[in-house]
Amino acid sequence: MKEYFDKLFQGGEEKFHEILRVSLKNEKKLFVVTANPETFMTGKNNREFDRLLRDETTCIVPDGIGIVKAAHMLGYNVKERVTGVEICQFLLKEIDRQKRSVFFLGAKEEVVAALVDKVKKNYPGIKVTGYENGYVKDKDRVFERIMELKPDAVLVALGIPQQEMLIYKHLGKFDKGVFVGVGGSFDVLSGMKKRAPQLFIKFNLEWLYRIVKEPKRLGRFFRSNIRFLLQIRKNK
Ligand code: UDP
């Protein structure tokens, strides 16, 4: 697990957004994993996922507060959370400014369609090369389509670990593009789901808000977080 922390981006949101801006501008290929405790636990239990996390070209950012706190316990100087939702928001603004293109893959059809409508209305400089919901069977074919479209950014919202595995499987065939696995971000950005109120975010309780809103998350949360905590204590 320590190897994942060694690779964790420490510099905070503003610095990371700058990396995204420059990657878009220079058409540099970039794969971003927005990590929470479940991400690292998946790496421990799944060899392919472990490989993608360790890959030197993969950029891991601390999405969950659990990762930030654990990093501090292990002596890393991680500044703050860098969340998937805010990466999406920043990328959309920047893609608009740079007049570049994006492809959206993931979430339910009505969610991703609503998001695309919003993007077309609010960001006239963005070229949406296409979109696909996250419940189509053959996602490899979707990626073949994306390969032909050559968008500047590909946002994939399928949840962990599916989104990262899919991106990593096809990444080698692309020459450019910012690829990010963004979890539930399309639900929030489309307006279909509300993000936690600012107060929850400020006090690092966004995870609690999500569990209260969707109690079915509780089992998954406990399983990965308790095992994660035990691992951290062992590593300390
Ligand atoms: N999803 C999908 N296809 C699937 C399973 C999930 O497109 O086969 C979508 C789901 O609709 C949601 C996102 O993936 O928009 C996962 O969201 P979740 O909140 O579980 O992700 P987290 O942010 O917790 O990683």
Short mmCIF file of C-alpha atoms and ligand atoms in Angstrom, two decimals:
data_model
loop_
_atom_site.label_atom_id
_atom_site.label_comp_id
_atom_site.label_asym_id
_atom_site.label_seq_id
_atom_site.Cartn_x
_atom_site.Cartn_y
_atom_site.Cartn_z
CA MET A 1 0.00 0.00 0.00
CA LYS A 2 2.92 2.35 0.71
CA GLU A 3 3.78 2.42 -3.01
CA TYR A 4 0.37 3.98 -3.71
CA PHE A 5 0.95 6.68 -1.13
CA ASP A 6 4.41 7.35 -2.57
CA LYS A 7 2.73 8.23 -5.85
CA LEU A 8 -0.08 10.29 -4.36
CA PHE A 9 -0.28 13.88 -5.58
CA GLN A 10 0.54 16.10 -2.62
CA GLY A 11 0.38 19.61 -4.05
CA GLY A 12 -3.32 20.48 -3.58
CA GLU A 13 -6.13 21.40 -5.88
CA GLU A 14 -4.81 24.56 -7.47
CA LYS A 15 -1.52 22.93 -8.48
CA PHE A 16 -3.31 19.89 -9.83
CA HIS A 17 -5.67 22.01 -11.89
CA GLU A 18 -2.60 23.65 -13.40
CA ILE A 19 -1.33 20.20 -14.44
CA LEU A 20 -4.68 19.55 -16.12
CA ARG A 21 -4.55 22.91 -17.90
CA VAL A 22 -1.04 22.31 -19.22
CA SER A 23 -1.80 18.72 -20.27
CA LEU A 24 -4.77 19.92 -22.31
CA LYS A 25 -2.78 22.75 -23.83
CA ASN A 26 0.18 20.54 -24.81
CA GLU A 27 -2.01 17.57 -25.76
CA LYS A 28 -0.15 15.43 -23.28
CA LYS A 29 -1.72 12.10 -22.38
CA LEU A 30 -2.73 11.92 -18.71
CA PHE A 31 -4.57 9.25 -16.72
CA VAL A 32 -5.99 10.40 -13.39
CA VAL A 33 -7.23 8.10 -10.62
CA THR A 34 -9.31 9.90 -7.98
CA ALA A 35 -8.58 7.76 -4.96
CA ASN A 36 -10.52 6.94 -1.84
CA PRO A 37 -9.87 4.07 0.61
CA GLU A 38 -11.82 1.66 -1.62
CA THR A 39 -9.45 2.45 -4.50
CA PHE A 40 -6.36 1.41 -2.54
CA MET A 41 -8.06 -1.67 -1.08
CA THR A 42 -9.04 -2.74 -4.59
CA GLY A 43 -5.39 -2.42 -5.57
CA LYS A 44 -4.42 -4.76 -2.78
CA ASN A 45 -6.91 -7.40 -3.86
CA ASN A 46 -6.80 -7.16 -7.63
CA ARG A 47 -3.56 -7.62 -9.58
CA GLU A 48 -4.57 -5.67 -12.66
CA PHE A 49 -5.77 -2.78 -10.55
CA ASP A 50 -2.53 -2.92 -8.55
CA ARG A 51 -0.60 -2.72 -11.82
CA LEU A 52 -2.49 0.34 -13.01
CA LEU A 53 -2.01 2.13 -9.69
CA ARG A 54 1.73 1.40 -9.73
CA ASP A 55 2.18 2.38 -13.37
CA GLU A 56 4.52 5.36 -13.39
CA THR A 57 2.33 7.21 -15.89
CA THR A 58 -0.78 6.96 -13.67
CA CYS A 59 -1.51 10.05 -11.62
CA ILE A 60 -3.25 9.36 -8.28
CA VAL A 61 -5.02 12.21 -6.50
CA PRO A 62 -6.53 12.12 -2.98
CA ASP A 63 -10.29 12.35 -3.59
CA GLY A 64 -11.47 11.00 -0.23
CA ILE A 65 -10.70 12.51 3.16
CA GLY A 66 -9.75 8.97 4.32
CA ILE A 67 -6.79 9.05 1.94
CA VAL A 68 -5.69 12.51 3.09
CA LYS A 69 -5.85 11.54 6.80
CA ALA A 70 -4.11 8.21 6.24
CA ALA A 71 -1.35 9.97 4.27
CA HIS A 72 -0.81 12.33 7.21
CA MET A 73 -0.65 9.38 9.62
CA LEU A 74 2.03 7.84 7.43
CA GLY A 75 4.03 11.07 7.34
CA TYR A 76 3.17 12.35 3.86
CA ASN A 77 2.65 16.04 3.41
CA VAL A 78 -0.59 15.88 1.37
CA LYS A 79 -2.14 19.32 1.20
CA GLU A 80 -5.85 18.62 0.69
CA ARG A 81 -8.49 16.67 -1.20
CA VAL A 82 -8.56 16.88 -4.99
CA THR A 83 -12.05 15.65 -5.86
CA GLY A 84 -13.44 14.10 -9.01
CA VAL A 85 -16.37 16.52 -9.13
CA GLU A 86 -14.08 19.52 -8.96
CA ILE A 87 -11.71 18.03 -11.54
CA CYS A 88 -14.73 17.70 -13.88
CA GLN A 89 -15.84 21.26 -13.21
CA PHE A 90 -12.36 22.63 -13.78
CA LEU A 91 -11.84 20.57 -16.93
CA LEU A 92 -15.12 21.76 -18.43
CA LYS A 93 -14.19 25.39 -17.79
CA GLU A 94 -10.73 24.88 -19.25
CA ILE A 95 -11.88 22.85 -22.26
CA ASP A 96 -14.33 25.67 -22.98
CA ARG A 97 -11.60 28.30 -22.67
CA GLN A 98 -9.16 26.36 -24.86
CA LYS A 99 -11.94 25.40 -27.32
CA ARG A 100 -11.23 21.71 -27.05
CA SER A 101 -13.26 18.51 -27.12
CA VAL A 102 -14.61 15.94 -24.65
CA PHE A 103 -16.34 12.55 -24.60
CA PHE A 104 -18.56 11.44 -21.70
CA LEU A 105 -18.97 7.76 -20.82
CA GLY A 106 -21.01 6.57 -17.86
CA ALA A 107 -24.08 6.95 -15.62
CA LYS A 108 -27.68 6.34 -16.67
CA GLU A 109 -28.84 7.49 -20.09
CA GLU A 110 -31.02 10.31 -18.72
CA VAL A 111 -28.15 11.52 -16.50
CA VAL A 112 -25.46 11.66 -19.16
CA ALA A 113 -27.89 13.14 -21.73
CA ALA A 114 -28.89 15.88 -19.24
CA LEU A 115 -25.22 16.58 -18.55
CA VAL A 116 -24.43 16.89 -22.27
CA ASP A 117 -27.37 19.30 -22.72
CA LYS A 118 -26.11 21.42 -19.86
CA VAL A 119 -22.56 21.44 -21.18
CA LYS A 120 -23.70 22.47 -24.67
CA LYS A 121 -25.78 25.30 -23.20
CA ASN A 122 -23.28 26.60 -20.65
CA TYR A 123 -19.96 26.05 -22.42
CA PRO A 124 -20.25 27.17 -26.04
CA GLY A 125 -16.51 26.63 -26.64
CA ILE A 126 -16.66 22.90 -25.87
CA LYS A 127 -16.98 20.38 -28.65
CA VAL A 128 -18.79 17.30 -27.31
CA THR A 129 -17.51 14.60 -29.64
CA GLY A 130 -20.00 12.11 -28.21
CA TYR A 131 -21.40 10.37 -25.17
CA GLU A 132 -22.59 6.96 -24.03
CA ASN A 133 -24.39 5.78 -20.92
CA GLY A 134 -22.57 3.42 -18.59
CA TYR A 135 -24.93 0.50 -18.95
CA VAL A 136 -24.17 -0.52 -22.54
CA LYS A 137 -22.75 -4.03 -22.62
CA ASP A 138 -19.78 -3.65 -24.92
CA LYS A 139 -17.73 -0.84 -23.46
CA ASP A 140 -14.64 -1.85 -25.44
CA ARG A 141 -16.54 -0.90 -28.57
CA VAL A 142 -17.34 2.48 -27.06
CA PHE A 143 -13.62 2.97 -26.52
CA GLU A 144 -12.94 2.04 -30.14
CA ARG A 145 -15.33 4.82 -31.12
CA ILE A 146 -13.57 7.22 -28.75
CA MET A 147 -10.25 6.28 -30.35
CA GLU A 148 -11.51 7.41 -33.74
CA LEU A 149 -12.93 10.65 -32.34
CA LYS A 150 -9.65 11.57 -30.60
CA PRO A 151 -11.17 13.89 -27.97
CA ASP A 152 -8.94 16.04 -25.77
CA ALA A 153 -10.59 14.69 -22.61
CA VAL A 154 -12.48 11.49 -21.75
CA LEU A 155 -14.52 11.46 -18.55
CA VAL A 156 -15.56 7.99 -17.41
CA ALA A 157 -18.19 7.61 -14.67
CA LEU A 158 -18.71 3.89 -14.05
CA GLY A 159 -17.57 3.59 -10.43
CA ILE A 160 -14.49 1.84 -9.04
CA PRO A 161 -12.86 -0.32 -10.37
CA GLN A 162 -14.65 -0.57 -13.70
CA GLN A 163 -13.85 2.98 -14.86
CA GLU A 164 -10.11 2.73 -14.18
CA MET A 165 -9.75 -0.79 -15.60
CA LEU A 166 -11.49 0.22 -18.82
CA ILE A 167 -9.38 3.36 -19.30
CA TYR A 168 -6.15 1.50 -18.54
CA LYS A 169 -6.99 -1.31 -20.93
CA HIS A 170 -7.24 1.09 -23.86
CA LEU A 171 -4.89 3.88 -22.83
CA GLY A 172 -1.92 2.61 -24.83
CA LYS A 173 -3.78 3.14 -28.11
CA PHE A 174 -4.20 6.88 -27.55
CA ASP A 175 -1.63 9.56 -28.39
CA LYS A 176 -3.31 12.32 -26.38
CA GLY A 177 -6.17 12.96 -23.98
CA VAL A 178 -6.86 13.60 -20.32
CA PHE A 179 -8.60 10.48 -18.99
CA VAL A 180 -10.32 10.60 -15.60
CA GLY A 181 -12.43 8.07 -13.71
CA VAL A 182 -14.95 10.35 -12.02
CA GLY A 183 -17.31 8.04 -10.07
CA GLY A 184 -20.66 9.64 -9.28
CA SER A 185 -19.74 13.07 -10.71
CA PHE A 186 -22.14 12.96 -13.69
CA ASP A 187 -25.05 12.46 -11.27
CA VAL A 188 -24.06 15.66 -9.48
CA LEU A 189 -23.05 17.78 -12.49
CA SER A 190 -26.21 16.89 -14.44
CA GLY A 191 -28.23 18.24 -11.51
CA MET A 192 -29.86 14.82 -10.91
CA LYS A 193 -28.20 14.43 -7.50
CA LYS A 194 -27.15 17.11 -5.04
CA ARG A 195 -23.61 17.28 -3.78
CA ALA A 196 -23.30 17.57 0.01
CA PRO A 197 -23.89 21.08 1.41
CA GLN A 198 -20.74 23.20 1.82
CA LEU A 199 -20.78 22.73 5.59
CA PHE A 200 -20.41 18.95 5.21
CA ILE A 201 -17.57 19.44 2.73
CA LYS A 202 -15.86 21.98 5.00
CA PHE A 203 -15.94 19.65 7.99
CA ASN A 204 -14.81 16.63 5.96
CA LEU A 205 -18.16 14.88 6.29
CA GLU A 206 -19.11 14.53 2.64
CA TRP A 207 -18.89 10.73 3.02
CA LEU A 208 -21.47 10.86 5.83
CA TYR A 209 -23.88 12.89 3.71
CA ARG A 210 -23.62 10.33 0.91
CA ILE A 211 -24.32 7.45 3.30
CA VAL A 212 -27.33 9.20 4.87
CA LYS A 213 -28.72 9.96 1.41
CA GLU A 214 -28.01 6.45 0.12
CA PRO A 215 -27.89 3.99 3.05
CA LYS A 216 -27.05 1.14 0.70
CA ARG A 217 -23.54 2.62 0.59
CA LEU A 218 -23.02 1.75 4.25
CA GLY A 219 -21.93 -1.87 3.78
CA ARG A 220 -19.44 -0.99 1.03
CA PHE A 221 -18.14 1.95 3.07
CA PHE A 222 -17.50 -0.09 6.21
CA ARG A 223 -15.97 -3.03 4.44
CA SER A 224 -13.36 -0.99 2.61
CA ASN A 225 -12.73 1.65 5.29
CA ILE A 226 -12.24 -0.67 8.24
CA ARG A 227 -9.90 -2.90 6.28
CA PHE A 228 -8.12 0.22 5.06
CA LEU A 229 -7.67 1.54 8.59
CA LEU A 230 -6.21 -1.79 9.74
CA GLN A 231 -3.77 -1.70 6.83
CA ILE A 232 -2.69 1.84 7.65
CA ARG A 233 -2.06 0.93 11.29
CA LYS A 234 0.03 -2.00 10.13
CA ASN A 235 2.02 0.23 7.79
CA LYS A 236 2.58 2.94 10.39
N1 UDP B 1 -22.52 3.26 -13.27
C1 UDP B 1 -22.56 2.98 -14.61
N2 UDP B 1 -22.54 1.68 -15.02
C2 UDP B 1 -22.48 0.65 -14.15
C3 UDP B 1 -22.42 0.94 -12.76
C4 UDP B 1 -22.44 2.26 -12.36
O1 UDP B 1 -22.59 3.89 -15.43
O2 UDP B 1 -22.48 -0.50 -14.60
C5 UDP B 1 -22.54 4.67 -12.85
C6 UDP B 1 -23.62 5.05 -11.88
O3 UDP B 1 -24.81 5.35 -12.59
C7 UDP B 1 -23.01 6.26 -11.21
C8 UDP B 1 -21.52 5.95 -11.25
O4 UDP B 1 -21.34 4.91 -12.17
O5 UDP B 1 -23.28 7.42 -11.96
C9 UDP B 1 -20.91 5.44 -9.94
O6 UDP B 1 -21.26 6.24 -8.94
P1 UDP B 1 -20.87 6.01 -7.44
O7 UDP B 1 -21.52 7.14 -6.73
O8 UDP B 1 -21.12 4.62 -6.99
O9 UDP B 1 -19.30 6.19 -7.52
P2 UDP B 1 -18.30 6.68 -6.42
O10 UDP B 1 -18.24 8.17 -6.59
O11 UDP B 1 -18.83 6.23 -5.09
O12 UDP B 1 -17.05 5.98 -6.85
#
